[in-house]
mmCIF file of C-alpha atoms and ligand atoms in Angstrom:
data_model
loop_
_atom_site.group_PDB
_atom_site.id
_atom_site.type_symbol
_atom_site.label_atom_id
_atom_site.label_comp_id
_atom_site.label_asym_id
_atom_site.label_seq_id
_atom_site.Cartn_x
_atom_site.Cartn_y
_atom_site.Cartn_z
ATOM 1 C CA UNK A 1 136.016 70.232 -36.590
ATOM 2 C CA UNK A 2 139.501 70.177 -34.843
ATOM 3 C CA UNK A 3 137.734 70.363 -31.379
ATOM 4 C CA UNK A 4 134.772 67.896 -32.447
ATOM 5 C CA UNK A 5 137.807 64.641 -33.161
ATOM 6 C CA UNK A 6 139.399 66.204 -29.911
ATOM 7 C CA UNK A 7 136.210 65.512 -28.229
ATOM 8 C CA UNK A 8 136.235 62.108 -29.929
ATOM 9 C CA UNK A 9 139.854 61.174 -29.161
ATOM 10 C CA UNK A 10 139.002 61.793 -25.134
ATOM 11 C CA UNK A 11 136.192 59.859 -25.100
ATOM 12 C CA UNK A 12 137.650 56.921 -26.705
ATOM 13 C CA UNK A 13 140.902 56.877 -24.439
ATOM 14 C CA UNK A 14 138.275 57.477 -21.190
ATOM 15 C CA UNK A 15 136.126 54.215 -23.103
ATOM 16 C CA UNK A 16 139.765 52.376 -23.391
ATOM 17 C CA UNK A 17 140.587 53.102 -19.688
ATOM 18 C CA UNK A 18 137.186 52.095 -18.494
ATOM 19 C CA UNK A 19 138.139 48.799 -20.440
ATOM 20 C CA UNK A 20 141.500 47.823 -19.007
ATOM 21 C CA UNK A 21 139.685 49.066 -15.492
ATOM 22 C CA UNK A 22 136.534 46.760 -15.404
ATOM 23 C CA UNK A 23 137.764 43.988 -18.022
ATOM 24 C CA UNK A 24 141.401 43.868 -16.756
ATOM 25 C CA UNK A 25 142.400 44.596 -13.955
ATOM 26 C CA UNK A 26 140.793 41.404 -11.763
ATOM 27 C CA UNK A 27 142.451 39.646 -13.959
ATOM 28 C CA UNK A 28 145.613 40.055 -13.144
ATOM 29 C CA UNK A 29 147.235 37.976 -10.262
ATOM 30 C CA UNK A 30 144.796 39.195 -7.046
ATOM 31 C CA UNK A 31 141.422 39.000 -6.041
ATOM 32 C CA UNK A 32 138.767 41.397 -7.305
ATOM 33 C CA UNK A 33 137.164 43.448 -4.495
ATOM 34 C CA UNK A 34 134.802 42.203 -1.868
ATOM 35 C CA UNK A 35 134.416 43.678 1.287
ATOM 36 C CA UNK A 36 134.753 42.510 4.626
ATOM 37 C CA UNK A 37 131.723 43.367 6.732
ATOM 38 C CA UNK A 38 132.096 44.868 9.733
ATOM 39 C CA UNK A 39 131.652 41.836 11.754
ATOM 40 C CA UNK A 40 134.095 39.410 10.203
ATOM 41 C CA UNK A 41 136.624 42.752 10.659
ATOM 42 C CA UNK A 42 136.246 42.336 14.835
ATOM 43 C CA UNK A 43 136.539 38.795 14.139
ATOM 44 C CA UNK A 44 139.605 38.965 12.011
ATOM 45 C CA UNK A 45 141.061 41.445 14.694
ATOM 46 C CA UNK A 46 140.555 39.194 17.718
ATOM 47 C CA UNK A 47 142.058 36.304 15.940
ATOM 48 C CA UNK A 48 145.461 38.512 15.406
ATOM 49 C CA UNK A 49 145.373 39.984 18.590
ATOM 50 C CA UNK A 50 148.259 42.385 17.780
ATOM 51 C CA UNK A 51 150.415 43.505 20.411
ATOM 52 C CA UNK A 52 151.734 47.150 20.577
ATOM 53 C CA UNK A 53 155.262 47.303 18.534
ATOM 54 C CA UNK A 54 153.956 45.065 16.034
ATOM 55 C CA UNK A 55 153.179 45.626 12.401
ATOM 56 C CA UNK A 56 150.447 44.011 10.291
ATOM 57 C CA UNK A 57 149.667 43.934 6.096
ATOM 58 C CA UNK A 58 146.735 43.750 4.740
ATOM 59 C CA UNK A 59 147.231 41.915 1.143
ATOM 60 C CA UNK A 60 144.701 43.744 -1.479
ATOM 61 C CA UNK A 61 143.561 46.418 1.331
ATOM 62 C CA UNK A 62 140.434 47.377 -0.631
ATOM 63 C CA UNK A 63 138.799 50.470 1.372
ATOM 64 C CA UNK A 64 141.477 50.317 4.108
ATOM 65 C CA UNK A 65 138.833 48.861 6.866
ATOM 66 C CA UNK A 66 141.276 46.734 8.074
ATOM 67 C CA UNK A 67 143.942 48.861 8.436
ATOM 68 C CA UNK A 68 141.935 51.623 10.049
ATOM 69 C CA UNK A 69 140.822 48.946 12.818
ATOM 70 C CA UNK A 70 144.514 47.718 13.289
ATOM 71 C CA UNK A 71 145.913 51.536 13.357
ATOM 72 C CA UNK A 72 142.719 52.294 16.065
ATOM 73 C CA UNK A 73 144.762 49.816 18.024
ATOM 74 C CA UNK A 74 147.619 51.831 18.002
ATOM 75 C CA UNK A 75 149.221 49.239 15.484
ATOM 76 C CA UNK A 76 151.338 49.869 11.990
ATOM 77 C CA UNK A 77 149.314 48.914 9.132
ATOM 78 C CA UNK A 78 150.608 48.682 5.830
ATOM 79 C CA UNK A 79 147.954 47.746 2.518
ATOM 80 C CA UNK A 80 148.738 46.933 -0.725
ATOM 81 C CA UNK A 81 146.139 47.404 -2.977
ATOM 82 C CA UNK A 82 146.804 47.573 -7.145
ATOM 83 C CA UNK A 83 143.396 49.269 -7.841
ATOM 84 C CA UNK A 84 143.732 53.090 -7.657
ATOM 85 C CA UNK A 85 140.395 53.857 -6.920
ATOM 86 C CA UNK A 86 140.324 52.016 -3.984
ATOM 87 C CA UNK A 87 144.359 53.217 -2.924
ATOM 88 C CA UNK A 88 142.587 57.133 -3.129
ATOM 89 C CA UNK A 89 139.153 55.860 -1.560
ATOM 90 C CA UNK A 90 141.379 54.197 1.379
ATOM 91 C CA UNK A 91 143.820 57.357 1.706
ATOM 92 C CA UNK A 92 140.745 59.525 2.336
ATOM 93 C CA UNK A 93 138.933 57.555 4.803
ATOM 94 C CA UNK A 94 142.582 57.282 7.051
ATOM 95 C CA UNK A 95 143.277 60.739 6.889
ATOM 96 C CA UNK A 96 139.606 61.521 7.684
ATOM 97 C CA UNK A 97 139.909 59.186 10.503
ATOM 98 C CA UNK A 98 143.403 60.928 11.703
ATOM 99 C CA UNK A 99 145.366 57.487 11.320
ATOM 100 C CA UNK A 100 147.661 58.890 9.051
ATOM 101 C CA UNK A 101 150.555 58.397 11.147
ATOM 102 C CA UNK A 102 149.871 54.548 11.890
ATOM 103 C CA UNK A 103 148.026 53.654 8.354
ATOM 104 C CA UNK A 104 149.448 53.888 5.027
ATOM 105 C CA UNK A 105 147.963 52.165 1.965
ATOM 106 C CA UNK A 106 151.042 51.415 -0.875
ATOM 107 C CA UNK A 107 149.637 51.210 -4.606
ATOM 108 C CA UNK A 108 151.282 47.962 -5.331
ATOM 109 C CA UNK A 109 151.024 44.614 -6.058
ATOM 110 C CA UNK A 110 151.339 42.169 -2.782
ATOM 111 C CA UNK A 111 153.591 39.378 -5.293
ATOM 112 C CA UNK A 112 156.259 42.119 -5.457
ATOM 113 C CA UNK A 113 156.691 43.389 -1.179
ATOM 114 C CA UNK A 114 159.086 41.781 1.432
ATOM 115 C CA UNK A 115 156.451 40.563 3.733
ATOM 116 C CA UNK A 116 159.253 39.882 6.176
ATOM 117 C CA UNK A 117 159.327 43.009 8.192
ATOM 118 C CA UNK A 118 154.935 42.175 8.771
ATOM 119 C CA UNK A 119 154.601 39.928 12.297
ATOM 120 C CA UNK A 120 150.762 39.154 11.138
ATOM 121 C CA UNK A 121 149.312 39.067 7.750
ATOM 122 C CA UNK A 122 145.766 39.445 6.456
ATOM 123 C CA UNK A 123 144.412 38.160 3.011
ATOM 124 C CA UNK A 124 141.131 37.889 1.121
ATOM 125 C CA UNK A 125 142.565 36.420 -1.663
ATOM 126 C CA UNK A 126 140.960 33.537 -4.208
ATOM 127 C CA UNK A 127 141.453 29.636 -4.808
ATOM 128 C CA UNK A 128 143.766 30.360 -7.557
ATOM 129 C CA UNK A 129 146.463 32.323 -5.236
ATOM 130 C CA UNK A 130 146.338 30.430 -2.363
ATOM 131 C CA UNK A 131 149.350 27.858 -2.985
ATOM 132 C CA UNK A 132 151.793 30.855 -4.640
ATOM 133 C CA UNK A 133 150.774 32.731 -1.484
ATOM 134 C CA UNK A 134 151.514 29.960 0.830
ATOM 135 C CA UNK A 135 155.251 29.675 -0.785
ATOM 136 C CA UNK A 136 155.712 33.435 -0.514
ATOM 137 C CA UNK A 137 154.623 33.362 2.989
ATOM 138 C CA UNK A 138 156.897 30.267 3.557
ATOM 139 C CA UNK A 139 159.817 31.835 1.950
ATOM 140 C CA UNK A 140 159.704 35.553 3.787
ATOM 141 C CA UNK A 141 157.659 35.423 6.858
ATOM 142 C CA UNK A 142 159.530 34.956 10.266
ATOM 143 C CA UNK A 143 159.015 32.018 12.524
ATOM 144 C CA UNK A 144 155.616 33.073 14.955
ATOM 145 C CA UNK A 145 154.473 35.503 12.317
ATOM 146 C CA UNK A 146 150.084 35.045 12.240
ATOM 147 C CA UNK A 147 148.524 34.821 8.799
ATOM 148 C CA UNK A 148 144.590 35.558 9.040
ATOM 149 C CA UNK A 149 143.055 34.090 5.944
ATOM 150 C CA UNK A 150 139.396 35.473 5.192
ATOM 151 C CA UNK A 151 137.308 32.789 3.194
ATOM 152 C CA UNK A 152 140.057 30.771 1.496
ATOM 153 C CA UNK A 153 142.523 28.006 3.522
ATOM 154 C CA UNK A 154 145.843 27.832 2.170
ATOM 155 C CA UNK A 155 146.593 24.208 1.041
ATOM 156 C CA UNK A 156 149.227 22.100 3.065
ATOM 157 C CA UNK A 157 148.765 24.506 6.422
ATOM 158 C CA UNK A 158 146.640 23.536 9.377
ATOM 159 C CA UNK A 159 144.844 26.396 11.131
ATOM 160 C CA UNK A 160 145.452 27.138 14.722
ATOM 161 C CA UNK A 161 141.598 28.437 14.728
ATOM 162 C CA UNK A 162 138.919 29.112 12.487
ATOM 163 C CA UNK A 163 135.946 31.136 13.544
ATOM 164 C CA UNK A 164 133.213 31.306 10.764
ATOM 165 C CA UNK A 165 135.063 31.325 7.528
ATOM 166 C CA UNK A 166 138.611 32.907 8.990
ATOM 167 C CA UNK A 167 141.468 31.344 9.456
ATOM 168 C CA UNK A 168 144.200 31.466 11.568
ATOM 169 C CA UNK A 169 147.695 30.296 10.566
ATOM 170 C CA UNK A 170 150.912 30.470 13.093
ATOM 171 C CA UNK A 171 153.870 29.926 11.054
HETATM 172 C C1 SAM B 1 138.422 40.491 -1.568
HETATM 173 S S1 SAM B 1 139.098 42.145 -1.627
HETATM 174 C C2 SAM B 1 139.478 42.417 0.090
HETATM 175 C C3 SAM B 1 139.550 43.878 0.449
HETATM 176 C C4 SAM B 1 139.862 44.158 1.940
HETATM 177 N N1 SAM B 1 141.073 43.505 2.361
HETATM 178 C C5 SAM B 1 138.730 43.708 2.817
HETATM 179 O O1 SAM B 1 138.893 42.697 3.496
HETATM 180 O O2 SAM B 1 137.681 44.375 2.827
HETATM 181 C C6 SAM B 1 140.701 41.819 -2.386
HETATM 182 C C7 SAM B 1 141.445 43.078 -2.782
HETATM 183 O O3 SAM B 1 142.713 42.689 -3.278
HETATM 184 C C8 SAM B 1 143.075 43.574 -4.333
HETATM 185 N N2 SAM B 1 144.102 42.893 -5.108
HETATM 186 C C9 SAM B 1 143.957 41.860 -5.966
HETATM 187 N N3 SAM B 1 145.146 41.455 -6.439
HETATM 188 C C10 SAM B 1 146.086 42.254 -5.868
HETATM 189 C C11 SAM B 1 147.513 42.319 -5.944
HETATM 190 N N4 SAM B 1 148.207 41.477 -6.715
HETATM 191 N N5 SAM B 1 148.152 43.256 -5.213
HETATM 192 C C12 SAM B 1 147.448 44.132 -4.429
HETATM 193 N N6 SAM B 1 146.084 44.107 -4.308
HETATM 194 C C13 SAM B 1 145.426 43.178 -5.011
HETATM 195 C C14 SAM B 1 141.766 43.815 -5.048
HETATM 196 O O4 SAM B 1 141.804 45.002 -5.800
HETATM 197 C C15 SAM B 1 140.795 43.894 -3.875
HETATM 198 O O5 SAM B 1 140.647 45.209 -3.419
#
């Protein structure tokens, strides 16, 4: 009997986690995950065109394929990714990859990092976001930094190029 509401307890806290996972979590103040396909990734990498020194963020890093690409450039790539699914799936595919030591993937929310250490920037974000990003990029982001937008302009900033749907901002 003891073990059987054990049992019972479990499941219901894995059921309530599965909830706040699924139900919540794109909820709160991001993007929910889409990928970028390999191609737009090349694209997104030429319009950067990071230079060796430099370091580069990926805002909501999903499966870390755009960190792994900057980091197989020899650049620093810091993600920031709030879903811990993805933070593990993206830790295993740059240690598998040996990019340990140039990729690192933070489990944290992009609203609360410094981006002003980053020279170039990468988001994949959603209408919503786009103005509060543009201030926090305004606010923290050095003069010449690059800000690669996938999908989504950000109001009030004209892009120095756009190739498909990607957008390239010089602050
Ligand atoms: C559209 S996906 C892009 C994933 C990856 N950058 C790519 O291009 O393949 C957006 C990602 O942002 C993450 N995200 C949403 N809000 C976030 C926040 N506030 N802080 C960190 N990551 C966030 C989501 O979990 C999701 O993985």
């Amino acid at each position: 009997m003891l073990l059987l509401s054990s049992l019972l307890g479990i499941f219901w806290f894995v059921l309530a986690l599965c909830f706040i996972y699924i139900i919540v979590r794109p909820q709160v103040g991001g993007a929910v995950y889409f990928e970028t396909n390999r191609q737009d990734v090349e694209i997104i990498m030429r319009l950067l065109s990071l230079k060796s020194g430099e370091r580069v963020s990926d805002l909501g890093s999903g499966d870390g394929r755009i960190l792994i690409a900057s980091a197989k450039k020899g650049i620093e790539a810091h993600g920031y990714e709030i879903d811990p699914l993805l933070v593990w799936k993206s830790r295993l595919r740059i240690r598998r990859a040996r990019l340990g030591h140039k990729a690192y993937v933070h489990w944290k929310s992009f609203w609360k990092v410094d981006l002003s250490g980053f020279d170039a920037v990468v988001v994949y974000g959603k209408p919503g976001i786009m103005e509060r990003l543009r201030k926090k990029f305004e606010s923290e982001l050095k003069p010449g930094s690059r800000v690669v937008s996938n999908v989504y302009p950000i109001p009030g900033w004209q892009p120095k190029l756009v190739e498909k749907r990607i957008q390239l901002y010089v602050i």
